[in-house]
CSV table of C-alpha atoms in Angstrom, one decimal:
chain,number,residue,atom,x,y,z
A,1,UNK,CA,-17.0,48.8,-29.3
A,2,UNK,CA,-14.6,46.9,-27.1
A,3,UNK,CA,-11.6,48.0,-26.5
A,4,UNK,CA,-8.6,46.1,-24.9
A,5,UNK,CA,-6.8,49.2,-23.1
A,6,UNK,CA,-4.2,46.8,-22.1
A,7,UNK,CA,-3.2,43.9,-21.2
A,8,UNK,CA,-1.6,44.3,-17.7
A,9,UNK,CA,-3.7,42.7,-15.1
A,10,UNK,CA,-3.1,42.7,-11.1
A,11,UNK,CA,-5.0,39.3,-11.2
A,12,UNK,CA,-3.7,36.0,-12.5
A,13,UNK,CA,-7.0,34.4,-13.4
A,14,UNK,CA,-6.9,30.7,-14.2
A,15,UNK,CA,-9.7,30.8,-16.7
A,16,UNK,CA,-8.7,34.5,-19.0
A,17,UNK,CA,-8.7,34.0,-22.0
A,18,UNK,CA,-6.2,36.7,-22.9
A,19,UNK,CA,-3.9,34.9,-20.6
A,20,UNK,CA,-3.6,38.5,-19.4
A,21,UNK,CA,-0.3,39.7,-16.9
A,22,UNK,CA,2.0,42.1,-18.9
A,23,UNK,CA,1.6,44.5,-21.1
A,24,UNK,CA,1.3,43.6,-24.9
A,25,UNK,CA,5.1,42.9,-26.5
A,26,UNK,CA,6.5,43.6,-23.2
A,27,UNK,CA,6.9,39.9,-22.0
A,28,UNK,CA,7.4,41.3,-18.6
A,29,UNK,CA,10.1,44.4,-19.9
A,30,UNK,CA,8.1,47.8,-20.4
A,31,UNK,CA,10.6,49.1,-22.4
A,32,UNK,CA,9.3,46.3,-25.1
A,33,UNK,CA,5.3,47.5,-24.8
A,34,UNK,CA,3.7,47.3,-28.1
A,35,UNK,CA,0.3,49.0,-26.9
A,36,UNK,CA,-1.0,51.9,-27.7
A,37,UNK,CA,0.0,55.5,-26.5
A,38,UNK,CA,-2.0,58.0,-25.1
A,39,UNK,CA,-1.9,60.4,-28.5
A,40,UNK,CA,-2.8,57.1,-30.1
A,41,UNK,CA,-5.3,56.6,-27.9
A,42,UNK,CA,-6.8,59.8,-29.0
A,43,UNK,CA,-6.9,59.1,-32.6
A,44,UNK,CA,-9.1,56.3,-31.9
A,45,UNK,CA,-11.6,58.1,-30.1
A,46,UNK,CA,-12.2,60.3,-32.6
A,47,UNK,CA,-12.1,57.3,-35.3
A,48,UNK,CA,-14.5,55.9,-33.2
A,49,UNK,CA,-17.1,59.0,-33.1
A,50,UNK,CA,-17.1,59.4,-36.8
A,51,UNK,CA,-18.0,56.0,-37.0
A,52,UNK,CA,-21.0,56.5,-35.1
A,53,UNK,CA,-19.9,54.0,-31.9
A,54,UNK,CA,-22.7,53.8,-30.0
A,55,UNK,CA,-20.5,52.7,-26.7
A,56,UNK,CA,-17.3,51.9,-25.5
A,57,UNK,CA,-16.7,48.8,-23.4
A,58,UNK,CA,-13.1,48.6,-21.7
A,59,UNK,CA,-11.6,46.0,-20.8
A,60,UNK,CA,-8.4,44.6,-20.0
A,61,UNK,CA,-6.1,42.9,-18.5
A,62,UNK,CA,-6.9,45.9,-16.5
A,63,UNK,CA,-7.9,49.2,-18.1
A,64,UNK,CA,-7.6,50.9,-15.1
A,65,UNK,CA,-3.7,50.2,-15.2
A,66,UNK,CA,-3.0,51.7,-18.3
A,67,UNK,CA,-0.7,54.7,-17.4
A,68,UNK,CA,-3.4,57.0,-19.5
A,69,UNK,CA,-6.6,55.4,-18.5
A,70,UNK,CA,-8.6,58.7,-16.8
A,71,UNK,CA,-7.0,60.5,-20.4
A,72,UNK,CA,-8.8,58.0,-22.4
A,73,UNK,CA,-12.1,58.1,-20.3
A,74,UNK,CA,-12.2,62.3,-20.6
A,75,UNK,CA,-11.7,61.8,-23.9
A,76,UNK,CA,-14.4,59.6,-24.5
A,77,UNK,CA,-16.5,61.6,-22.7
A,78,UNK,CA,-15.9,64.6,-24.3
A,79,UNK,CA,-16.7,62.9,-27.3
A,80,UNK,CA,-19.7,61.9,-26.6
A,81,UNK,CA,-19.6,58.0,-26.2
A,82,UNK,CA,-21.2,56.0,-24.0
A,83,UNK,CA,-18.5,54.6,-21.7
A,84,UNK,CA,-18.3,51.4,-19.5
A,85,UNK,CA,-15.9,49.2,-18.6
A,86,UNK,CA,-15.4,45.4,-17.2
A,87,UNK,CA,-13.3,44.7,-14.4
A,88,UNK,CA,-12.0,42.6,-11.5
A,89,UNK,CA,-12.2,45.4,-9.3
A,90,UNK,CA,-8.5,44.2,-7.3
A,91,UNK,CA,-7.2,47.6,-7.0
A,92,UNK,CA,-10.3,49.8,-7.6
A,93,UNK,CA,-10.6,52.0,-4.1
A,94,UNK,CA,-12.8,54.5,-3.1
A,95,UNK,CA,-10.5,57.5,-4.9
A,96,UNK,CA,-9.9,55.8,-8.1
A,97,UNK,CA,-14.2,55.1,-8.2
A,98,UNK,CA,-14.3,58.3,-7.3
A,99,UNK,CA,-11.6,60.2,-10.4
A,100,UNK,CA,-13.8,57.5,-12.5
A,101,UNK,CA,-17.2,59.3,-12.2
A,102,UNK,CA,-15.5,62.4,-12.5
A,103,UNK,CA,-14.2,61.3,-15.9
A,104,UNK,CA,-17.5,60.3,-17.0
A,105,UNK,CA,-17.8,56.3,-17.1
A,106,UNK,CA,-21.3,55.6,-17.1
A,107,UNK,CA,-21.6,51.9,-15.6
A,108,UNK,CA,-19.2,49.5,-14.7
A,109,UNK,CA,-19.0,45.7,-14.3
A,110,UNK,CA,-17.3,44.2,-11.6
A,111,UNK,CA,-16.6,40.2,-12.2
A,112,UNK,CA,-17.8,37.8,-9.5
A,113,UNK,CA,-17.4,33.9,-10.2
A,114,UNK,CA,-18.4,32.2,-7.2
A,115,UNK,CA,-18.9,32.3,-3.4
A,116,UNK,CA,-15.5,33.7,-1.8
A,117,UNK,CA,-13.4,30.7,-1.8
A,118,UNK,CA,-14.8,29.6,-5.6
A,119,UNK,CA,-14.0,33.3,-6.5
A,120,UNK,CA,-10.5,34.0,-5.1
A,121,UNK,CA,-9.3,30.3,-6.5
A,122,UNK,CA,-10.6,30.8,-10.4
A,123,UNK,CA,-8.8,34.5,-9.8
A,124,UNK,CA,-5.8,32.8,-7.8
A,125,UNK,CA,-5.5,35.7,-6.2
A,126,UNK,CA,-6.4,35.9,-2.6
A,127,UNK,CA,-9.0,38.2,-0.7
A,128,UNK,CA,-9.9,39.0,-4.7
A,129,UNK,CA,-13.8,38.2,-3.3
A,130,UNK,CA,-13.3,41.1,-1.0
A,131,UNK,CA,-11.9,43.3,-3.5
A,132,UNK,CA,-14.4,42.6,-6.2
A,133,UNK,CA,-17.4,43.8,-3.2
A,134,UNK,CA,-15.3,46.7,-2.0
A,135,UNK,CA,-15.3,47.9,-5.4
A,136,UNK,CA,-19.0,47.4,-6.0
A,137,UNK,CA,-19.5,49.4,-3.2
A,138,UNK,CA,-16.9,51.8,-4.2
A,139,UNK,CA,-18.6,52.7,-7.5
A,140,UNK,CA,-21.9,52.7,-5.9
A,141,UNK,CA,-21.4,55.4,-3.5
A,142,UNK,CA,-19.6,57.5,-6.5
A,143,UNK,CA,-22.9,57.6,-8.5
A,144,UNK,CA,-21.4,55.1,-11.0
A,145,UNK,CA,-23.9,51.9,-12.7
A,146,UNK,CA,-22.9,48.8,-10.7
A,147,UNK,CA,-23.6,45.6,-12.6
A,148,UNK,CA,-21.9,42.3,-12.2
A,149,UNK,CA,-20.6,39.3,-14.8
A,150,UNK,CA,-20.3,35.7,-14.1
A,151,UNK,CA,-17.9,33.4,-16.2
A,152,UNK,CA,-20.0,29.7,-15.3
A,153,UNK,CA,-18.1,26.8,-15.2
A,154,UNK,CA,-17.5,23.4,-13.2
A,155,UNK,CA,-16.3,25.2,-10.0
A,156,UNK,CA,-19.0,27.2,-9.4
A,157,UNK,CA,-22.0,26.0,-11.2
A,158,UNK,CA,-23.6,24.7,-8.2
A,159,UNK,CA,-23.4,28.5,-6.8
A,160,UNK,CA,-25.1,30.5,-9.2
A,161,UNK,CA,-28.6,30.8,-6.8
A,162,UNK,CA,-26.8,31.6,-3.9
A,163,UNK,CA,-24.4,34.0,-5.9
A,164,UNK,CA,-27.8,35.7,-6.7
A,165,UNK,CA,-28.6,36.4,-3.4
A,166,UNK,CA,-25.3,37.7,-3.0
A,167,UNK,CA,-25.4,40.2,-5.9
A,168,UNK,CA,-28.8,41.3,-5.0
A,169,UNK,CA,-27.5,42.0,-1.6
A,170,UNK,CA,-25.2,45.0,-3.5
A,171,UNK,CA,-27.9,46.2,-5.4
A,172,UNK,CA,-26.3,45.5,-9.2
A,173,UNK,CA,-28.8,46.4,-12.1
A,174,UNK,CA,-27.6,43.7,-14.1
A,175,UNK,CA,-26.0,40.2,-14.3
A,176,UNK,CA,-24.6,38.9,-17.2
A,177,UNK,CA,-23.8,35.3,-17.0
A,178,UNK,CA,-21.7,33.5,-19.8
A,179,UNK,CA,-19.9,29.7,-20.0
A,180,UNK,CA,-15.9,30.1,-19.5
A,181,UNK,CA,-14.7,29.0,-23.1
A,182,UNK,CA,-11.8,26.8,-23.9
A,183,UNK,CA,-10.1,29.9,-24.7
A,184,UNK,CA,-7.0,31.2,-23.2
A,185,UNK,CA,-6.0,29.8,-19.6
A,186,UNK,CA,-8.8,28.3,-19.5
A,187,UNK,CA,-7.9,26.0,-22.5
A,188,UNK,CA,-4.9,24.3,-20.3
A,189,UNK,CA,-7.7,23.2,-17.7
A,190,UNK,CA,-9.9,20.7,-19.2
A,191,UNK,CA,-11.5,19.7,-15.9
A,192,UNK,CA,-12.6,23.6,-15.5
A,193,UNK,CA,-14.8,24.4,-18.3
A,194,UNK,CA,-18.3,22.4,-18.3
A,195,UNK,CA,-19.1,19.7,-20.6
A,196,UNK,CA,-21.9,20.2,-23.4
A,197,UNK,CA,-24.4,17.9,-21.8
A,198,UNK,CA,-24.2,20.5,-18.4
A,199,UNK,CA,-26.8,22.7,-19.9
A,200,UNK,CA,-29.5,20.8,-19.5
A,201,UNK,CA,-29.0,21.6,-15.6
A,202,UNK,CA,-27.9,24.7,-16.3
A,203,UNK,CA,-30.0,27.3,-18.5
A,204,UNK,CA,-33.0,26.2,-17.1
A,205,UNK,CA,-31.9,27.6,-13.5
A,206,UNK,CA,-30.3,30.3,-15.2
A,207,UNK,CA,-33.6,31.4,-16.9
A,208,UNK,CA,-35.5,30.2,-13.5
A,209,UNK,CA,-33.0,33.3,-11.7
A,210,UNK,CA,-33.9,35.9,-14.8
A,211,UNK,CA,-37.8,35.1,-13.6
A,212,UNK,CA,-37.0,35.9,-10.1
A,213,UNK,CA,-34.7,38.6,-11.6
A,214,UNK,CA,-37.4,40.6,-13.2
A,215,UNK,CA,-39.2,40.8,-10.2
A,216,UNK,CA,-36.8,42.3,-8.3
A,217,UNK,CA,-35.4,44.4,-10.8
A,218,UNK,CA,-32.1,43.0,-11.8
A,219,UNK,CA,-31.9,42.6,-15.8
A,220,UNK,CA,-29.8,39.0,-15.4
A,221,UNK,CA,-28.9,38.6,-19.7
A,222,UNK,CA,-26.9,35.6,-20.7
A,223,UNK,CA,-23.3,36.0,-22.7
A,224,UNK,CA,-23.5,35.0,-26.5
A,225,UNK,CA,-22.5,31.6,-25.4
A,226,UNK,CA,-24.8,30.5,-23.4
A,227,UNK,CA,-27.9,29.3,-25.5
A,228,UNK,CA,-29.5,28.9,-27.9
A,229,UNK,CA,-33.5,27.6,-28.6
A,230,UNK,CA,-34.4,25.9,-25.7
A,231,UNK,CA,-37.9,26.3,-24.3
A,232,UNK,CA,-36.5,29.2,-22.2
A,233,UNK,CA,-35.0,31.0,-25.3
A,234,UNK,CA,-37.4,34.7,-25.3
A,235,UNK,CA,-37.2,34.5,-21.6
A,236,UNK,CA,-33.5,34.3,-21.9
A,237,UNK,CA,-32.7,36.7,-24.7
A,238,UNK,CA,-35.7,39.4,-23.6
A,239,UNK,CA,-35.1,42.6,-21.7
A,240,UNK,CA,-38.7,42.5,-20.5
A,241,UNK,CA,-40.9,39.3,-18.9
A,242,UNK,CA,-43.0,39.8,-22.0
A,243,UNK,CA,-40.6,39.9,-24.5
A,244,UNK,CA,-40.2,37.6,-27.7
A,245,UNK,CA,-36.4,38.5,-28.3
A,246,UNK,CA,-34.0,35.4,-29.7
A,247,UNK,CA,-30.8,34.8,-30.5
A,248,UNK,CA,-30.1,35.8,-34.3
A,249,UNK,CA,-26.2,34.5,-34.6
A,250,UNK,CA,-23.0,35.7,-34.1
A,251,UNK,CA,-23.1,40.0,-34.2
A,252,UNK,CA,-19.0,39.9,-34.5
A,253,UNK,CA,-18.0,42.2,-37.1
A,254,UNK,CA,-21.6,43.1,-37.7
A,255,UNK,CA,-22.8,45.5,-34.6
A,256,UNK,CA,-19.7,44.6,-32.5
A,257,UNK,CA,-15.7,45.1,-33.0
A,258,UNK,CA,-13.0,44.8,-30.7
A,259,UNK,CA,-9.8,46.4,-31.0
A,260,UNK,CA,-6.4,45.1,-28.7
A,261,UNK,CA,-4.3,47.1,-27.0
A,262,UNK,CA,-1.6,47.3,-29.8
A,263,UNK,CA,-4.2,48.4,-32.6
A,264,UNK,CA,-5.1,44.9,-33.6
A,265,UNK,CA,-8.5,45.4,-34.9
A,266,UNK,CA,-11.7,42.3,-35.0
A,267,UNK,CA,-15.0,41.8,-35.0
A,268,UNK,CA,-15.0,40.6,-31.5
A,269,UNK,CA,-12.5,41.3,-28.2
A,270,UNK,CA,-12.8,37.2,-27.4
A,271,UNK,CA,-12.2,35.8,-31.2
A,272,UNK,CA,-9.0,34.4,-31.7
A,273,UNK,CA,-6.4,36.5,-32.0
A,274,UNK,CA,-4.3,35.1,-34.9
A,275,UNK,CA,-7.6,33.2,-37.2
A,276,UNK,CA,-10.0,37.0,-36.7
A,277,UNK,CA,-7.3,40.1,-36.6
A,278,UNK,CA,-8.2,41.8,-39.9
A,279,UNK,CA,-5.5,44.1,-39.6
A,280,UNK,CA,-3.7,46.8,-37.4
A,281,UNK,CA,-5.1,50.4,-36.9
A,282,UNK,CA,-1.4,52.4,-37.3
A,283,UNK,CA,-1.2,50.8,-40.4
A,284,UNK,CA,-4.5,51.1,-41.8
A,285,UNK,CA,-7.4,54.0,-40.9
A,286,UNK,CA,-10.0,52.2,-38.5
A,287,UNK,CA,-13.0,53.0,-40.8
A,288,UNK,CA,-11.4,51.0,-43.9
A,289,UNK,CA,-11.2,48.1,-41.6
A,290,UNK,CA,-14.8,48.1,-39.7
A,291,UNK,CA,-16.3,49.4,-43.6
A,292,UNK,CA,-14.0,46.8,-45.8
A,293,UNK,CA,-12.1,44.2,-44.0
A,294,UNK,CA,-13.5,40.8,-44.8
A,295,UNK,CA,-12.3,39.2,-41.4
A,296,UNK,CA,-13.3,41.9,-39.3
A,297,UNK,CA,-16.8,41.8,-40.7
A,298,UNK,CA,-17.0,38.1,-41.8
A,299,UNK,CA,-20.1,37.6,-39.7
A,300,UNK,CA,-22.1,40.4,-42.7
A,301,UNK,CA,-21.5,37.3,-45.1
A,302,UNK,CA,-21.8,34.6,-43.5
A,303,UNK,CA,-24.6,31.5,-44.6
A,304,UNK,CA,-25.6,28.0,-43.4
A,305,UNK,CA,-23.1,26.7,-46.1
A,306,UNK,CA,-20.0,27.5,-43.6
A,307,UNK,CA,-22.0,24.9,-41.3
A,308,UNK,CA,-21.1,21.4,-40.3
A,309,UNK,CA,-21.7,19.0,-38.2
A,310,UNK,CA,-24.8,19.0,-35.8
A,311,UNK,CA,-25.2,22.8,-36.8
A,312,UNK,CA,-26.0,22.1,-40.7
A,313,UNK,CA,-28.4,19.8,-40.4
A,314,UNK,CA,-30.6,22.0,-37.1
A,315,UNK,CA,-34.0,23.5,-37.6
A,316,UNK,CA,-32.6,26.4,-36.6
A,317,UNK,CA,-29.7,26.7,-39.0
A,318,UNK,CA,-30.4,29.7,-40.8
A,319,UNK,CA,-31.2,32.1,-37.9
A,320,UNK,CA,-28.2,31.0,-35.0
A,321,UNK,CA,-25.6,30.7,-38.2
A,322,UNK,CA,-23.8,27.8,-35.6
A,323,UNK,CA,-24.1,30.5,-32.2
A,324,UNK,CA,-21.4,32.4,-30.2
A,325,UNK,CA,-17.6,31.8,-33.6
A,326,UNK,CA,-15.2,32.0,-30.7
A,327,UNK,CA,-16.8,29.3,-28.9
A,328,UNK,CA,-17.3,27.1,-31.8
A,329,UNK,CA,-13.5,27.9,-32.9
A,330,UNK,CA,-12.2,26.8,-29.8
A,331,UNK,CA,-13.7,23.8,-29.8
A,332,UNK,CA,-12.7,22.8,-33.2
A,333,UNK,CA,-10.3,24.9,-34.2
A,334,UNK,CA,-13.1,26.4,-36.3
A,335,UNK,CA,-16.3,27.7,-36.8
A,336,UNK,CA,-19.3,26.5,-37.6
A,337,UNK,CA,-20.3,23.7,-35.6
A,338,UNK,CA,-20.8,24.7,-31.7
A,339,UNK,CA,-21.3,21.7,-28.8
A,340,UNK,CA,-22.5,24.4,-26.0
A,341,UNK,CA,-25.9,24.7,-27.6
A,342,UNK,CA,-29.0,24.2,-25.0
A,343,UNK,CA,-31.1,22.6,-28.2
A,344,UNK,CA,-28.4,20.0,-29.0
A,345,UNK,CA,-28.0,19.4,-25.8
A,346,UNK,CA,-31.9,18.5,-25.5
A,347,UNK,CA,-31.9,17.3,-28.9
A,348,UNK,CA,-29.5,14.7,-27.6
A,349,UNK,CA,-30.5,13.3,-24.6
A,350,UNK,CA,-33.9,12.8,-26.2
A,351,UNK,CA,-32.6,9.8,-28.4
A,352,UNK,CA,-30.5,8.9,-25.2
A,353,UNK,CA,-27.1,10.7,-26.1
A,354,UNK,CA,-25.1,13.3,-24.7
A,355,UNK,CA,-21.4,14.7,-26.0
A,356,UNK,CA,-18.1,15.0,-24.5
A,357,UNK,CA,-15.4,17.0,-25.3
A,358,UNK,CA,-11.8,15.8,-24.8
A,359,UNK,CA,-8.8,17.5,-25.6
A,360,UNK,CA,-7.0,16.6,-29.1
A,361,UNK,CA,-3.9,19.2,-28.8
A,362,UNK,CA,-2.6,21.9,-26.2
A,363,UNK,CA,-2.7,25.4,-26.9
A,364,UNK,CA,0.5,26.8,-28.0
A,365,UNK,CA,0.2,30.1,-24.4
A,366,UNK,CA,-1.2,33.4,-26.2
A,367,UNK,CA,-3.3,35.4,-25.8
A,368,UNK,CA,-7.0,34.3,-27.2
A,369,UNK,CA,-5.3,31.0,-28.4
A,370,UNK,CA,-7.0,27.2,-28.1
A,371,UNK,CA,-6.4,24.2,-27.8
A,372,UNK,CA,-8.6,21.7,-30.7
A,373,UNK,CA,-11.0,19.2,-28.9
A,374,UNK,CA,-12.9,16.0,-29.8
A,375,UNK,CA,-16.5,16.1,-29.5
A,376,UNK,CA,-17.5,12.5,-28.8
A,377,UNK,CA,-21.0,11.7,-28.6
A,378,UNK,CA,-21.6,8.7,-26.3
A,379,UNK,CA,-24.7,6.5,-24.0
A,380,UNK,CA,-26.7,9.5,-22.0
A,381,UNK,CA,-25.9,7.3,-18.9
A,382,UNK,CA,-22.5,7.3,-19.2
A,383,UNK,CA,-20.8,7.9,-15.7
A,384,UNK,CA,-20.1,11.8,-15.2
A,385,UNK,CA,-16.1,13.4,-15.1
A,386,UNK,CA,-15.1,13.6,-11.2
A,387,UNK,CA,-15.2,17.6,-10.4
A,388,UNK,CA,-12.5,17.8,-9.0
A,389,UNK,CA,-10.6,20.7,-9.8
A,390,UNK,CA,-7.7,20.4,-12.0
A,391,UNK,CA,-4.0,20.2,-10.6
A,392,UNK,CA,-2.7,23.5,-11.3
A,393,UNK,CA,-5.8,25.0,-9.0
A,394,UNK,CA,-5.2,22.5,-6.4
A,395,UNK,CA,-1.4,23.8,-5.9
A,396,UNK,CA,-3.5,27.4,-6.1
A,397,UNK,CA,-5.4,26.5,-3.4
A,398,UNK,CA,-2.6,25.2,-1.3
A,399,UNK,CA,-0.3,27.9,-2.2
A,400,UNK,CA,-2.6,31.1,-2.4
A,401,UNK,CA,-5.9,30.2,0.0
């Protein structure tokens, strides 16, 4: 269960899928805030416990900016729910870390998106790297288990090995690596997102880092949108060096649920709201939305009949079912054909071909929205696009750094 407690945020990140900043519905005016109250949040906690939820991950925005953040934490603890949090750590000081520990938060994943200059550039916030590293230290000292997560894109893909060394020094227990998907603000920045053909470089490097991480006592795991079915598949998906796990399709609505801060319910927190929110828990009991809503539980009835393009003919189609839903939807405006696939990129490369996405329509500018892109197949030896950051990021660099 992933719960977006608030869309308030203290960093204007360039790659934010939810376009976080102000509370939902507020438009910057707090008297129009539509986010759940403390009493409503307590009801959510009771409903989650009754449904048998095993873990609740709090996200934002920044979850700690919700005015009842610590009260929600204590309610989750008292209900016996294991609680984690994902944070940028900008305002997470020593006092807050101690309060988090006292109210039962089990672990925190701090977003580290590159070496200092790159991280600050992506977060559009000077000093955010230093704040994130300090947050790791404060949490560790408070007795909270610490992990890290990284969005991989064209700005930071060359820094993965150096970033691993930095995170190793911070004594993290785990590191999640996922792709920056053209969702939300990232959909506005075409030059930021990796091209599908670049997976043939990135995925083997992540796999090599995972081998190192096992030896160093760190569990490196790919996000659900990084893969699939290349030579390193079992290494990437397994939690032990000799594991045989592999990707088994999108889990949204089958083993995972997302709640938006105004009560909207969908199968995964990253799914596009317009297409996948099945209802609001203020109007329909959470149990009914989980057990009987076809939008929320769409993956339970997903079959190969929904696939198209390369995915419809792929030898792994019955297992993979098109990979990560929100990633495929973010490219083509519908799921079922996902160009961000390592097997696909390798197969095309073996034929002397590759794929590139080209923006066709712009995103409307709403939380969890997407543009629509054409998937262009071209010769493998086509010159790569320049790696220079887009105009918006250049302006941020000049203004903030």
